[in-house]
Amino acid sequence: MRAVQRYSLCALDELANPASKGFEMDTGDEVVSLFVVRRDNEVRGYINSCPHTGVPLEWVTDQFLDADGSFIECATHGALFTIEDGRCVSGPCAGDRLQPVRLAVENDVIYWLAG
């Protein structure tokens, strides 16, 4: 069984409410592209890859949310995903989900728990 590795992503106060931020994390074995979303003081994380085409989701750096901050939006084809569980509710991948990543918030720092 592989041990869980903790990677510091950012301070919680670096994310407005709502807001999103992307990260390229080098684990030593691979570089993982992921992003976090903060809304209603909850933080969720997902792999930065559309389940429809595998392309990154953001339309500009750190912009993973739609215009009103209600959904995660794929810039390539406009698919919308719920922030709470990454489920696609609109677009060509309706019914699919984003791949979640485990996060922890401790002492106002967001950590990715890999492994």
Coordinates of N, CA and C in Angstrom, one line a residue:
M1 N 0.8 -1.2 0.0 CA 0.0 0.0 0.0 C 0.9 1.2 0.0
R2 N 0.6 2.2 -0.9 CA 1.4 3.4 -1.0 C 1.0 4.4 0.1
A3 N 2.0 5.0 0.6 CA 1.8 6.0 1.7 C 1.2 7.3 1.1
V4 N 0.4 8.0 1.9 CA -0.1 9.2 1.4 C 0.9 10.3 1.6
Q5 N 1.1 11.1 0.5 CA 2.0 12.2 0.5 C 1.2 13.5 0.6
R6 N 1.7 14.5 1.4 CA 1.0 15.8 1.5 C 1.8 16.8 0.8
Y7 N 1.1 17.6 0.0 CA 1.7 18.6 -0.8 C 1.0 19.9 -0.5
S8 N 1.7 20.9 0.0 CA 1.1 22.2 0.3 C 0.8 22.9 -1.1
L9 N -0.5 23.4 -1.2 CA -0.9 24.0 -2.4 C -0.9 25.5 -2.3
C10 N -1.7 26.0 -1.3 CA -1.7 27.5 -1.1 C -2.4 27.8 0.2
A11 N -2.3 29.0 0.7 CA -3.1 29.5 1.9 C -4.5 29.6 1.5
L12 N -5.4 29.3 2.4 CA -6.8 29.4 2.2 C -7.2 30.8 1.8
D13 N -6.6 31.8 2.4 CA -7.0 33.2 2.1 C -6.5 33.7 0.7
E14 N -5.8 32.8 0.0 CA -5.4 33.1 -1.4 C -6.6 32.9 -2.4
L15 N -7.6 32.2 -1.9 CA -8.8 31.9 -2.7 C -10.0 32.8 -2.2
A16 N -10.5 33.6 -3.0 CA -11.8 34.3 -2.7 C -12.9 33.3 -2.6
N17 N -14.1 33.7 -2.2 CA -15.2 32.8 -2.1 C -16.4 33.3 -2.9
P18 N -16.6 32.8 -4.1 CA -16.0 31.6 -4.8 C -14.8 32.0 -5.6
A19 N -13.9 31.0 -5.8 CA -12.7 31.2 -6.6 C -12.1 29.8 -6.9
S20 N -11.2 29.8 -7.9 CA -10.5 28.6 -8.3 C -9.1 28.9 -8.5
K21 N -8.2 27.9 -8.5 CA -6.8 28.0 -8.7 C -6.2 26.7 -9.2
G22 N -5.4 26.8 -10.2 CA -4.8 25.6 -10.7 C -3.4 25.4 -10.2
F23 N -2.9 24.1 -10.3 CA -1.6 23.7 -9.8 C -1.0 22.7 -10.7
E24 N 0.3 22.7 -10.9 CA 1.1 21.7 -11.6 C 2.0 21.1 -10.5
M25 N 1.7 19.9 -10.0 CA 2.4 19.3 -8.9 C 3.4 18.2 -9.4
D26 N 4.6 18.3 -9.1 CA 5.6 17.3 -9.4 C 5.8 16.4 -8.2
T27 N 5.4 15.1 -8.4 CA 5.4 14.2 -7.3 C 6.7 13.4 -7.3
G28 N 7.6 13.7 -8.3 CA 8.8 12.9 -8.4 C 8.6 11.8 -9.4
D29 N 7.4 11.2 -9.5 CA 7.1 10.2 -10.5 C 6.4 10.8 -11.7
E30 N 5.7 11.9 -11.5 CA 4.9 12.5 -12.5 C 4.5 13.9 -12.2
V31 N 4.1 14.6 -13.1 CA 3.5 16.0 -12.9 C 2.0 15.9 -13.0
V32 N 1.3 16.3 -12.0 CA -0.1 16.2 -11.9 C -0.7 17.6 -12.0
S33 N -1.6 17.7 -12.9 CA -2.3 19.0 -13.1 C -3.7 18.9 -12.3
L34 N -3.9 19.8 -11.4 CA -5.1 19.7 -10.6 C -5.5 21.2 -10.3
F35 N -6.7 21.3 -9.8 CA -7.2 22.6 -9.4 C -8.1 22.5 -8.1
V36 N -8.2 23.6 -7.4 CA -9.1 23.6 -6.3 C -10.1 24.7 -6.5
V37 N -11.3 24.5 -5.9 CA -12.4 25.5 -5.9 C -12.9 25.7 -4.5
R38 N -13.0 27.0 -4.2 CA -13.6 27.4 -2.9 C -15.0 28.0 -3.1
R39 N -15.9 27.5 -2.4 CA -17.3 28.1 -2.5 C -18.0 27.8 -1.1
D40 N -18.6 28.8 -0.6 CA -19.3 28.6 0.7 C -18.4 28.1 1.8
N41 N -17.1 28.5 1.7 CA -16.1 28.1 2.7 C -15.8 26.6 2.7
E42 N -16.1 26.0 1.6 CA -15.7 24.6 1.4 C -14.7 24.6 0.2
V43 N -13.8 23.6 0.3 CA -12.7 23.5 -0.7 C -12.8 22.1 -1.4
R44 N -12.9 22.1 -2.7 CA -12.9 20.8 -3.4 C -11.8 20.8 -4.4
G45 N -11.3 19.7 -4.8 CA -10.2 19.5 -5.7 C -10.4 18.5 -6.8
Y46 N -10.0 18.7 -8.0 CA -10.1 17.8 -9.1 C -8.9 17.8 -10.0
I47 N -8.7 16.7 -10.7 CA -7.7 16.6 -11.7 C -8.2 17.5 -12.9
N48 N -7.2 18.3 -13.4 CA -7.5 19.3 -14.5 C -7.6 18.6 -15.8
S49 N -8.7 17.8 -16.0 CA -8.8 17.1 -17.3 C -10.3 16.9 -17.5
C50 N -10.8 17.3 -18.7 CA -12.2 17.1 -19.1 C -12.4 15.7 -19.3
P51 N -13.5 15.0 -18.8 CA -13.7 13.6 -19.0 C -14.1 13.4 -20.5
H52 N -14.5 14.4 -21.2 CA -15.0 14.2 -22.6 C -13.8 14.1 -23.6
T53 N -12.8 15.0 -23.4 CA -11.7 15.0 -24.4 C -10.3 14.9 -23.7
G54 N -10.2 15.1 -22.4 CA -8.9 15.0 -21.7 C -8.2 16.3 -21.7
V55 N -8.7 17.4 -22.2 CA -8.0 18.7 -22.3 C -8.2 19.4 -20.9
P56 N -7.3 20.3 -20.6 CA -7.4 21.1 -19.4 C -8.7 21.9 -19.5
L57 N -9.3 22.2 -18.3 CA -10.6 22.8 -18.2 C -10.5 24.4 -18.3
E58 N -9.5 25.0 -17.8 CA -9.6 26.5 -17.6 C -9.5 27.2 -19.0
W59 N -10.1 28.4 -19.0 CA -10.1 29.2 -20.2 C -9.0 30.3 -20.1
V60 N -8.6 30.7 -18.9 CA -7.4 31.5 -18.6 C -6.9 31.0 -17.3
T61 N -5.7 31.4 -17.0 CA -5.1 30.9 -15.7 C -6.0 31.0 -14.5
D62 N -6.2 29.9 -13.8 CA -6.9 29.9 -12.6 C -8.4 30.1 -12.7
Q63 N -9.0 30.2 -14.0 CA -10.4 30.4 -14.2 C -11.1 29.1 -14.6
F64 N -11.6 28.4 -13.6 CA -12.2 27.1 -13.8 C -13.7 27.3 -13.6
L65 N -14.2 28.4 -13.1 CA -15.6 28.6 -12.8 C -16.3 29.4 -14.0
D66 N -17.7 29.1 -14.1 CA -18.5 29.9 -15.0 C -18.6 31.3 -14.5
A67 N -19.2 32.2 -15.3 CA -19.3 33.6 -15.0 C -19.8 34.0 -13.7
D68 N -20.8 33.2 -13.1 CA -21.4 33.6 -11.8 C -20.8 32.7 -10.7
G69 N -19.8 31.9 -11.0 CA -19.2 31.1 -9.9 C -20.0 29.9 -9.4
S70 N -21.0 29.5 -10.2 CA -21.9 28.4 -9.8 C -21.4 27.0 -10.2
F71 N -20.7 26.9 -11.3 CA -20.3 25.7 -11.8 C -18.8 25.7 -12.3
I72 N -18.2 24.6 -12.4 CA -16.9 24.4 -13.0 C -17.2 24.3 -14.5
E73 N -16.5 25.0 -15.3 CA -16.8 25.1 -16.8 C -15.6 24.7 -17.6
C74 N -15.8 23.8 -18.6 CA -14.8 23.4 -19.5 C -14.7 24.5 -20.6
A75 N -13.6 25.1 -20.8 CA -13.4 26.1 -21.8 C -13.5 25.6 -23.2
T76 N -13.2 24.3 -23.5 CA -13.2 23.8 -24.8 C -14.6 23.7 -25.4
H77 N -15.6 23.1 -24.6 CA -16.9 22.9 -25.2 C -18.1 23.4 -24.2
G78 N -17.7 24.1 -23.2 CA -18.8 24.7 -22.3 C -19.5 23.7 -21.4
A79 N -19.0 22.5 -21.2 CA -19.6 21.6 -20.3 C -19.6 22.2 -18.9
L80 N -20.6 21.9 -18.1 CA -20.7 22.4 -16.7 C -20.7 21.3 -15.7
F81 N -19.9 21.5 -14.7 CA -19.8 20.4 -13.6 C -20.1 21.0 -12.3
T82 N -20.8 20.3 -11.4 CA -21.1 20.7 -10.1 C -19.8 20.8 -9.3
I83 N -19.7 21.9 -8.5 CA -18.6 22.1 -7.6 C -18.5 21.0 -6.5
E84 N -19.6 20.6 -6.0 CA -19.7 19.7 -4.9 C -19.1 18.3 -5.2
D85 N -19.4 17.8 -6.4 CA -19.0 16.4 -6.7 C -18.4 16.2 -8.1
G86 N -18.3 17.3 -8.9 CA -17.7 17.2 -10.2 C -18.5 16.5 -11.2
R87 N -19.8 16.4 -11.0 CA -20.7 15.7 -11.9 C -21.1 16.7 -13.1
C88 N -21.0 16.2 -14.3 CA -21.3 17.0 -15.5 C -22.8 17.1 -15.6
V89 N -23.4 18.3 -15.6 CA -24.8 18.5 -15.7 C -25.2 19.1 -17.0
S90 N -24.2 19.5 -17.9 CA -24.6 20.1 -19.2 C -23.4 19.9 -20.1
G91 N -23.6 19.5 -21.3 CA -22.6 19.4 -22.3 C -22.4 18.0 -22.8
P92 N -21.4 17.7 -23.6 CA -21.3 16.4 -24.3 C -20.9 15.3 -23.3
C93 N -20.4 15.6 -22.1 CA -20.0 14.6 -21.2 C -21.0 14.4 -20.0
A94 N -22.3 14.9 -20.3 CA -23.3 14.8 -19.2 C -23.4 13.4 -18.6
G95 N -23.4 13.4 -17.3 CA -23.4 12.2 -16.5 C -22.0 11.7 -16.1
D96 N -21.0 12.1 -16.8 CA -19.6 11.8 -16.4 C -19.2 12.7 -15.2
R97 N -18.0 12.4 -14.6 CA -17.6 13.2 -13.5 C -16.1 13.6 -13.7
L98 N -15.7 14.7 -13.1 CA -14.3 15.0 -12.9 C -13.7 14.1 -11.9
Q99 N -12.4 13.8 -12.0 CA -11.7 13.0 -11.1 C -11.3 13.8 -9.8
P100 N -11.9 13.4 -8.7 CA -11.6 14.2 -7.5 C -10.2 13.9 -6.9
V101 N -9.7 14.9 -6.2 CA -8.4 14.7 -5.5 C -8.7 15.0 -4.0
R102 N -8.0 14.3 -3.1 CA -8.2 14.5 -1.7 C -7.5 15.7 -1.2
L103 N -8.2 16.5 -0.4 CA -7.6 17.7 0.1 C -7.8 17.7 1.6
A104 N -7.0 18.5 2.3 CA -7.1 18.8 3.7 C -6.8 20.2 3.9
V105 N -7.5 20.9 4.8 CA -7.2 22.3 5.2 C -6.8 22.2 6.6
E106 N -5.6 22.6 6.9 CA -5.0 22.7 8.2 C -4.3 24.0 8.5
N107 N -4.6 24.6 9.6 CA -3.9 25.9 9.9 C -4.0 26.9 8.7
D108 N -5.2 26.9 8.1 CA -5.5 27.8 6.9 C -4.6 27.5 5.7
V109 N -4.1 26.3 5.6 CA -3.3 25.9 4.4 C -4.0 24.8 3.7
I110 N -4.1 24.8 2.4 CA -4.8 23.7 1.6 C -3.7 22.7 1.2
Y111 N -3.9 21.5 1.5 CA -2.9 20.4 1.1 C -3.6 19.4 0.2
W112 N -2.9 18.9 -0.8 CA -3.3 17.8 -1.6 C -2.7 16.5 -0.9
L113 N -3.6 15.6 -0.7 CA -3.2 14.3 -0.2 C -3.1 13.3 -1.3
A114 N -1.9 13.0 -1.8 CA -1.7 12.1 -2.9 C -1.3 10.7 -2.4
G115 N -1.8 9.7 -3.2 CA -1.4 8.4 -2.9 C -2.4 7.5 -2.4

